[in-house]
Short mmCIF file of C-alpha atoms and ligand atoms in Angstrom, two decimals:
data_model
loop_
_atom_site.label_atom_id
_atom_site.label_comp_id
_atom_site.label_asym_id
_atom_site.label_seq_id
_atom_site.Cartn_x
_atom_site.Cartn_y
_atom_site.Cartn_z
CA MET F 1 15.24 -8.47 -73.93
CA SER F 2 11.68 -8.61 -72.62
CA PRO F 3 11.03 -10.35 -69.32
CA VAL F 4 9.47 -13.80 -69.77
CA GLU F 5 5.90 -13.79 -68.55
CA PHE F 6 4.16 -16.73 -70.24
CA ASP F 7 5.10 -20.39 -70.41
CA CYS F 8 3.43 -20.64 -73.81
CA ILE F 9 1.59 -18.58 -76.41
CA VAL F 10 -0.82 -20.75 -78.35
CA ILE F 11 -1.78 -19.47 -81.80
CA GLY F 12 -4.42 -21.15 -83.93
CA ASP F 13 -8.03 -22.11 -84.39
CA VAL F 14 -11.17 -21.04 -82.59
CA MET F 15 -13.42 -24.08 -83.07
CA TYR F 16 -16.45 -25.69 -81.53
CA ASP F 17 -16.83 -29.47 -81.62
CA VAL F 18 -20.42 -30.49 -82.33
CA TYR F 19 -20.94 -34.20 -81.73
CA VAL F 20 -23.97 -36.05 -83.03
CA GLY F 21 -24.26 -39.75 -82.92
CA TYR F 22 -25.49 -43.17 -82.12
CA PHE F 23 -28.20 -42.97 -84.74
CA ALA F 24 -31.02 -45.42 -84.15
CA ASP F 25 -32.03 -45.27 -87.78
CA PRO F 26 -29.55 -46.85 -90.23
CA ILE F 27 -30.44 -44.12 -92.78
CA HIS F 28 -28.32 -41.28 -91.40
CA PHE F 29 -29.29 -37.75 -92.38
CA LEU F 30 -32.31 -38.73 -94.45
CA LYS F 31 -32.09 -36.54 -97.57
CA GLY F 32 -34.72 -33.80 -97.47
CA GLY F 33 -36.23 -35.23 -94.28
CA THR F 34 -35.68 -35.39 -90.53
CA SER F 35 -33.48 -37.95 -88.77
CA TYR F 36 -33.02 -38.42 -85.04
CA CYS F 37 -29.89 -39.09 -83.05
CA ASN F 38 -29.67 -40.16 -79.44
CA PHE F 39 -26.45 -38.46 -78.46
CA ALA F 40 -25.36 -34.83 -78.96
CA LYS F 41 -22.88 -32.52 -77.33
CA ILE F 42 -21.41 -29.09 -78.13
CA ASP F 43 -17.98 -28.42 -76.68
CA PHE F 44 -15.10 -25.98 -76.95
CA GLY F 45 -12.44 -27.33 -79.30
CA GLY F 46 -9.71 -26.08 -81.65
CA THR F 47 -6.23 -24.97 -80.62
CA GLY F 48 -7.66 -23.35 -77.50
CA ASN F 49 -7.64 -26.93 -76.12
CA VAL F 50 -3.86 -26.66 -75.69
CA ALA F 51 -4.07 -23.30 -73.88
CA SER F 52 -6.91 -24.52 -71.67
CA GLY F 53 -5.07 -27.73 -70.66
CA LEU F 54 -1.86 -25.86 -69.94
CA ALA F 55 -3.66 -23.29 -67.77
CA LEU F 56 -5.32 -26.07 -65.78
CA LEU F 57 -1.92 -27.66 -65.15
CA GLY F 58 -0.80 -24.34 -63.68
CA GLY F 59 1.01 -22.90 -66.70
CA LYS F 60 0.85 -19.23 -67.66
CA THR F 61 -0.55 -19.07 -71.13
CA ALA F 62 -2.07 -16.84 -73.80
CA PHE F 63 -4.12 -17.58 -76.90
CA ILE F 64 -4.16 -15.78 -80.26
CA GLY F 65 -6.88 -16.60 -82.79
CA LYS F 66 -9.75 -15.33 -84.91
CA ALA F 67 -13.47 -15.85 -84.44
CA GLY F 68 -16.65 -14.67 -86.10
CA ASN F 69 -18.16 -11.52 -84.66
CA ASP F 70 -20.91 -13.64 -83.12
CA CYS F 71 -21.97 -14.93 -79.70
CA TRP F 72 -19.93 -18.12 -80.21
CA GLY F 73 -16.69 -16.24 -80.68
CA ARG F 74 -17.36 -14.16 -77.55
CA LEU F 75 -18.25 -17.26 -75.55
CA TYR F 76 -15.04 -19.02 -76.63
CA GLU F 77 -12.96 -16.05 -75.45
CA GLU F 78 -14.95 -15.76 -72.22
CA ASN F 79 -14.37 -19.44 -71.49
CA LEU F 80 -10.59 -19.20 -72.00
CA LYS F 81 -10.44 -16.14 -69.73
CA THR F 82 -12.36 -18.02 -67.04
CA LYS F 83 -9.68 -20.72 -67.22
CA GLY F 84 -6.96 -18.12 -66.64
CA VAL F 85 -5.77 -17.81 -70.25
CA THR F 86 -4.79 -14.33 -71.52
CA THR F 87 -6.65 -13.85 -74.81
CA ARG F 88 -5.99 -11.92 -78.02
CA ILE F 89 -8.93 -12.97 -80.17
CA PHE F 90 -9.68 -10.94 -83.28
CA TYR F 91 -13.23 -10.77 -84.67
CA GLU F 92 -14.29 -11.03 -88.30
CA ASP F 93 -17.62 -9.47 -89.27
CA LYS F 94 -18.23 -11.40 -92.48
CA LEU F 95 -17.66 -14.99 -91.34
CA PHE F 96 -18.96 -17.23 -88.58
CA THR F 97 -16.86 -18.88 -85.88
CA GLY F 98 -15.35 -22.22 -86.98
CA LEU F 99 -16.85 -25.56 -86.04
CA THR F 100 -16.24 -29.25 -86.49
CA LEU F 101 -19.18 -31.58 -86.88
CA ILE F 102 -18.22 -34.98 -85.47
CA ARG F 103 -20.50 -37.85 -86.36
CA LEU F 104 -20.17 -40.81 -84.03
CA GLU F 105 -21.23 -44.16 -85.40
CA GLY F 106 -22.42 -47.02 -83.21
CA ASP F 107 -19.26 -49.02 -84.07
CA GLY F 108 -16.96 -46.31 -82.62
CA GLU F 109 -16.08 -44.85 -86.03
CA ARG F 110 -15.93 -41.03 -86.19
CA SER F 111 -16.40 -38.82 -89.26
CA PHE F 112 -15.44 -35.14 -89.24
CA CYS F 113 -16.80 -32.23 -91.23
CA VAL F 114 -14.80 -29.03 -90.66
CA PHE F 115 -16.01 -25.48 -91.24
CA ARG F 116 -12.97 -23.24 -90.78
CA GLY F 117 -14.95 -20.00 -91.01
CA ALA F 118 -13.26 -16.92 -89.54
CA ASN F 119 -10.06 -18.82 -88.62
CA ASP F 120 -8.67 -18.58 -92.14
CA THR F 121 -8.73 -14.76 -91.98
CA LEU F 122 -6.18 -14.42 -89.16
CA SER F 123 -3.69 -12.04 -90.76
CA GLU F 124 -0.07 -10.95 -90.49
CA HIS F 125 -1.45 -7.64 -89.28
CA ASP F 126 -3.23 -9.45 -86.39
CA VAL F 127 0.02 -11.21 -85.48
CA GLY F 128 1.81 -7.86 -85.67
CA LYS F 129 -0.54 -6.63 -82.95
CA SER F 130 0.30 -9.67 -80.80
CA ILE F 131 4.10 -9.52 -80.89
CA TYR F 132 4.20 -8.25 -77.31
CA LEU F 133 2.80 -11.65 -76.24
CA ILE F 134 5.12 -13.78 -78.38
CA ARG F 135 8.27 -12.07 -77.19
CA ARG F 136 7.29 -12.48 -73.55
CA SER F 137 6.88 -16.24 -73.73
CA LYS F 138 9.11 -19.31 -73.34
CA TYR F 139 7.23 -21.28 -76.03
CA LEU F 140 4.99 -20.63 -79.04
CA TYR F 141 2.67 -23.50 -80.06
CA PHE F 142 0.92 -23.97 -83.40
CA SER F 143 -0.47 -26.84 -85.44
CA GLY F 144 -0.52 -27.76 -89.13
CA TYR F 145 -4.32 -27.36 -89.18
CA SER F 146 -3.75 -23.59 -89.16
CA PHE F 147 -1.85 -23.83 -92.46
CA ALA F 148 -5.07 -24.69 -94.31
CA ASN F 149 -5.63 -21.37 -96.08
CA GLU F 150 -4.28 -17.88 -96.59
CA PRO F 151 -3.91 -15.41 -94.96
CA GLN F 152 -3.80 -17.54 -91.78
CA ARG F 153 -0.88 -19.63 -93.09
CA THR F 154 1.33 -16.57 -93.61
CA ALA F 155 0.19 -15.20 -90.23
CA ILE F 156 1.34 -18.38 -88.47
CA LEU F 157 4.69 -18.32 -90.26
CA LYS F 158 5.12 -14.69 -89.21
CA ALA F 159 4.42 -15.69 -85.60
CA ALA F 160 7.09 -18.42 -85.91
CA LYS F 161 9.59 -15.95 -87.39
CA THR F 162 8.85 -13.48 -84.59
CA ALA F 163 9.35 -16.25 -82.03
CA LYS F 164 12.77 -17.07 -83.52
CA GLU F 165 13.81 -13.42 -83.36
CA HIS F 166 12.90 -13.20 -79.68
CA LYS F 167 14.32 -16.60 -78.66
CA THR F 168 10.85 -17.97 -77.92
CA LYS F 169 10.99 -21.72 -78.57
CA ILE F 170 8.61 -23.15 -81.16
CA VAL F 171 6.42 -26.23 -80.62
CA PHE F 172 4.88 -27.63 -83.82
CA ASP F 173 2.23 -30.36 -84.16
CA PRO F 174 1.67 -31.25 -87.84
CA GLY F 175 -1.98 -32.14 -87.08
CA ALA F 176 -2.75 -34.83 -89.68
CA HIS F 177 -0.71 -36.99 -92.08
CA ASN F 178 -2.79 -36.09 -95.14
CA LEU F 179 -1.94 -32.40 -94.63
CA ILE F 180 1.77 -33.28 -94.85
CA ARG F 181 1.19 -35.30 -98.00
CA SER F 182 -0.51 -32.41 -99.80
CA GLU F 183 2.27 -29.88 -99.06
CA PRO F 184 5.42 -31.65 -97.87
CA TRP F 185 7.69 -28.61 -98.40
CA LEU F 186 5.62 -26.49 -96.00
CA PHE F 187 5.73 -29.10 -93.24
CA ALA F 188 9.47 -29.66 -93.78
CA LYS F 189 9.96 -25.90 -93.37
CA ALA F 190 7.95 -25.85 -90.11
CA LEU F 191 9.93 -28.86 -88.84
CA ASP F 192 13.19 -27.04 -89.58
CA LEU F 193 11.94 -23.97 -87.70
CA CYS F 194 10.70 -25.74 -84.58
CA ASP F 195 12.43 -26.62 -81.30
CA VAL F 196 9.87 -29.23 -80.30
CA PHE F 197 8.21 -31.45 -82.92
CA LEU F 198 5.04 -33.31 -81.94
CA PRO F 199 3.89 -35.72 -84.67
CA ASN F 200 1.84 -38.85 -84.14
CA LEU F 201 3.25 -42.05 -85.63
CA ASP F 202 1.41 -41.62 -88.97
CA GLU F 203 2.62 -38.05 -89.33
CA ALA F 204 6.18 -39.05 -88.39
CA SER F 205 6.00 -41.77 -91.05
CA GLU F 206 4.68 -39.36 -93.69
CA ILE F 207 7.29 -36.67 -93.07
CA THR F 208 10.19 -39.16 -93.10
CA ASN F 209 8.78 -41.13 -96.02
CA THR F 210 9.24 -44.46 -94.26
CA THR F 211 7.03 -46.86 -92.30
CA ASN F 212 9.67 -48.70 -90.27
CA GLU F 213 9.78 -47.35 -86.70
CA ASP F 214 13.58 -47.55 -86.37
CA ASP F 215 14.02 -45.71 -89.66
CA ILE F 216 11.55 -43.03 -88.52
CA ILE F 217 13.55 -42.56 -85.31
CA SER F 218 16.89 -42.32 -87.14
CA ALA F 219 15.44 -39.84 -89.62
CA LEU F 220 13.96 -37.57 -86.94
CA LYS F 221 16.70 -37.87 -84.32
CA ASN F 222 18.79 -34.99 -85.58
CA ARG F 223 16.06 -32.74 -86.98
CA ALA F 224 14.41 -30.80 -84.11
CA PRO F 225 16.20 -30.36 -80.73
CA LEU F 226 13.34 -32.39 -79.18
CA THR F 227 10.85 -34.69 -80.91
CA ALA F 228 8.00 -36.51 -79.17
CA ILE F 229 6.24 -39.08 -81.34
CA LYS F 230 2.74 -39.80 -80.04
CA CYS F 231 1.88 -43.49 -80.32
CA GLY F 232 -1.74 -43.67 -79.09
CA LYS F 233 -2.27 -46.34 -76.40
CA ASP F 234 1.46 -47.17 -76.60
CA GLY F 235 2.45 -43.77 -75.20
CA CYS F 236 5.28 -41.81 -76.77
CA ILE F 237 8.87 -41.86 -77.99
CA LEU F 238 10.96 -38.88 -76.89
CA MET F 239 14.15 -37.96 -78.72
CA ARG F 240 16.60 -35.38 -77.48
CA LYS F 241 20.08 -35.27 -79.03
CA LYS F 242 21.27 -38.89 -79.11
CA ARG F 243 18.84 -39.98 -76.41
CA VAL F 244 15.73 -41.99 -77.30
CA VAL F 245 13.26 -42.64 -74.46
CA ARG F 246 10.16 -44.79 -74.89
CA VAL F 247 7.48 -43.96 -72.34
CA PRO F 248 4.45 -46.29 -72.08
CA SER F 249 1.00 -44.75 -71.56
CA PHE F 250 -1.61 -45.62 -68.94
CA ASN F 251 -4.13 -48.37 -69.24
CA VAL F 252 -7.46 -46.59 -69.67
CA LYS F 253 -10.78 -47.37 -71.33
CA CYS F 254 -10.58 -45.08 -74.36
CA VAL F 255 -14.04 -43.78 -75.34
CA ASP F 256 -13.09 -40.85 -77.59
CA SER F 257 -9.55 -39.88 -78.51
CA THR F 258 -10.50 -36.39 -79.78
CA GLY F 259 -8.12 -33.89 -78.18
CA ALA F 260 -5.64 -36.48 -76.89
CA GLY F 261 -2.88 -34.92 -79.00
CA ASP F 262 -3.73 -31.42 -77.72
CA ALA F 263 -3.75 -32.56 -74.08
CA PHE F 264 -0.41 -34.30 -74.67
CA ALA F 265 1.03 -31.01 -75.97
CA SER F 266 -0.29 -29.03 -72.95
CA ALA F 267 1.35 -31.34 -70.45
CA LEU F 268 4.57 -31.73 -72.42
CA ILE F 269 4.99 -27.94 -72.61
CA PHE F 270 4.20 -27.64 -68.89
CA GLY F 271 6.86 -30.25 -68.06
CA LEU F 272 9.48 -28.61 -70.29
CA ALA F 273 8.74 -25.08 -69.04
CA ASN F 274 9.19 -26.34 -65.48
CA ASN F 275 12.40 -28.26 -66.25
CA PHE F 276 11.04 -31.72 -65.45
CA PRO F 277 13.42 -34.59 -66.30
CA LEU F 278 12.71 -35.90 -69.83
CA ARG F 279 11.08 -39.19 -68.77
CA ASN F 280 8.80 -37.32 -66.34
CA VAL F 281 7.76 -34.97 -69.14
CA GLY F 282 6.66 -38.03 -71.15
CA GLN F 283 4.87 -39.60 -68.20
CA LEU F 284 2.94 -36.43 -67.39
CA ALA F 285 1.99 -35.92 -71.06
CA ASN F 286 0.84 -39.56 -71.43
CA TRP F 287 -1.17 -39.46 -68.22
CA PHE F 288 -2.88 -36.13 -68.96
CA ALA F 289 -3.73 -37.20 -72.53
CA SER F 290 -4.91 -40.67 -71.54
CA GLN F 291 -7.41 -39.18 -69.06
CA VAL F 292 -8.96 -37.07 -71.83
CA THR F 293 -9.75 -40.19 -73.87
CA THR F 294 -11.98 -41.67 -71.16
CA ARG F 295 -15.01 -39.45 -71.96
CA ILE F 296 -16.46 -37.84 -75.08
CA GLY F 297 -14.98 -34.38 -75.72
CA ALA F 298 -11.54 -32.81 -76.05
CA ARG F 299 -11.48 -30.94 -72.74
CA ASN F 300 -12.31 -33.69 -70.28
CA PHE F 301 -9.20 -32.92 -68.30
CA PRO F 302 -8.45 -34.51 -64.93
CA SER F 303 -9.29 -32.46 -61.82
CA LYS F 304 -6.78 -30.02 -60.29
CA ARG F 305 -6.57 -32.29 -57.29
CA ASP F 306 -5.68 -35.34 -59.42
CA ILE F 307 -3.12 -33.24 -61.30
CA ARG F 308 -1.48 -32.14 -58.03
CA SER F 309 -1.25 -35.66 -56.70
CA PHE F 310 0.06 -37.09 -59.99
CA ILE F 311 2.83 -34.46 -60.15
CA LYS F 312 3.66 -35.06 -56.47
CA GLU F 313 3.98 -38.81 -57.14
CA LEU F 314 6.22 -38.14 -60.15
CA LYS F 315 8.50 -35.95 -58.04
CA ASN F 316 8.61 -38.46 -55.17
CA ALA F 317 9.48 -41.30 -57.57
CA GLU F 318 12.44 -39.22 -58.80
CA LYS F 319 13.98 -38.93 -55.31
N1 ATP Y 1 -6.09 -45.53 -75.91
C1 ATP Y 1 -5.18 -44.79 -75.24
N2 ATP Y 1 -4.72 -45.25 -74.04
C2 ATP Y 1 -3.80 -44.53 -73.34
N3 ATP Y 1 -3.27 -43.37 -73.77
C3 ATP Y 1 -3.68 -42.88 -74.95
C4 ATP Y 1 -4.65 -43.57 -75.76
N4 ATP Y 1 -4.86 -42.85 -76.88
C5 ATP Y 1 -4.07 -41.75 -76.78
N5 ATP Y 1 -3.35 -41.76 -75.64
C6 ATP Y 1 -2.39 -40.76 -75.17
O1 ATP Y 1 -2.60 -39.58 -75.93
C7 ATP Y 1 -1.42 -39.26 -76.68
C8 ATP Y 1 -1.82 -38.62 -77.98
O2 ATP Y 1 -2.66 -39.51 -78.72
P1 ATP Y 1 -2.34 -39.91 -80.21
O3 ATP Y 1 -1.09 -40.70 -80.25
O4 ATP Y 1 -3.56 -40.53 -80.76
O5 ATP Y 1 -2.01 -38.49 -80.87
P2 ATP Y 1 -2.78 -37.70 -82.00
O6 ATP Y 1 -3.06 -38.60 -83.16
O7 ATP Y 1 -2.03 -36.45 -82.27
O8 ATP Y 1 -4.15 -37.35 -81.27
P3 ATP Y 1 -5.38 -36.54 -81.91
O9 ATP Y 1 -6.24 -37.58 -82.52
O10 ATP Y 1 -5.96 -35.85 -80.75
O11 ATP Y 1 -4.75 -35.61 -82.95
C9 ATP Y 1 -0.64 -40.56 -76.79
O12 ATP Y 1 0.74 -40.31 -77.00
C10 ATP Y 1 -0.94 -41.18 -75.42
O13 ATP Y 1 -0.14 -40.56 -74.43
MG1 MG Y 2 -2.85 -35.02 -83.55
#
């Protein structure tokens, strides 16, 4: 058996988030003409959010993904390295790095336009070259967004199979409820493979085919060894064996919830890898995720100092 070296290997999408918004003119994107917006921001996004958050918390992490052979791909890798993440990014000559265009409306509504680009070309062969990372890790994380197209879908399933063979635990976030609806069998398969299931309430409802919260809990209780249902401002519901723990979130002024789910996953994995009691895992995950919602962008993590003092408080409260 290989010695464990990483808390988590994150496999998935290399994405930039490009925000444009608060249009003064009601005619957005005037056809054939020029429109102006009064807010814009380009930020690192994609599955690297989970690796970045985990590294900031003090976890040892690595990231596997595919980018275009362009300056954006290189910058994404450079940024993860700067944060202390070990990287295995493959480069595709024929496609650009993925990006998500996020249009913010004045009323708080957000519309997404996703260009997956090079991400879809992550192959089984690429995963084969990354096995040394997977087998040296406690957890492997992936999300349903990376199931969008072949060959990436098969590559992710190969990573999951490799994780199983090497006793690396699998964390799976389905990503979005409409993805489950279009291919329920695939998401059921991923749920059966995983050790930690991280749906939000809509996704949990979709996969269990029920809208009643108690029914959702009963249906998911005996599926994965641990399930954490993310409930937005209401925090999360953790289920391990027969135990069901509801953990309320923190009262924050939510400005942009992009990346809240990813931040939640980072902190939950950190808590599990460090054997925190279950309720503390939920509290840390809620706190870390709630902080991210207070500014625009998925990687507005709290400072290292705030993280240290929050964890210290959690530990003191346990005594
Ligand atoms: N308004 C909020 N106030 C406090 N905490 C929040 C708020 N929104 C989200 N959170 C925290 O973030 C976690 C994840 O958010 P959410 O339940 O929206 O998951 P998600 O839908 O997977 O997120 P995403 O939109 O990033 O995919 C919640 O479980 C909670 O801990
Ligand atoms: Mg989510």
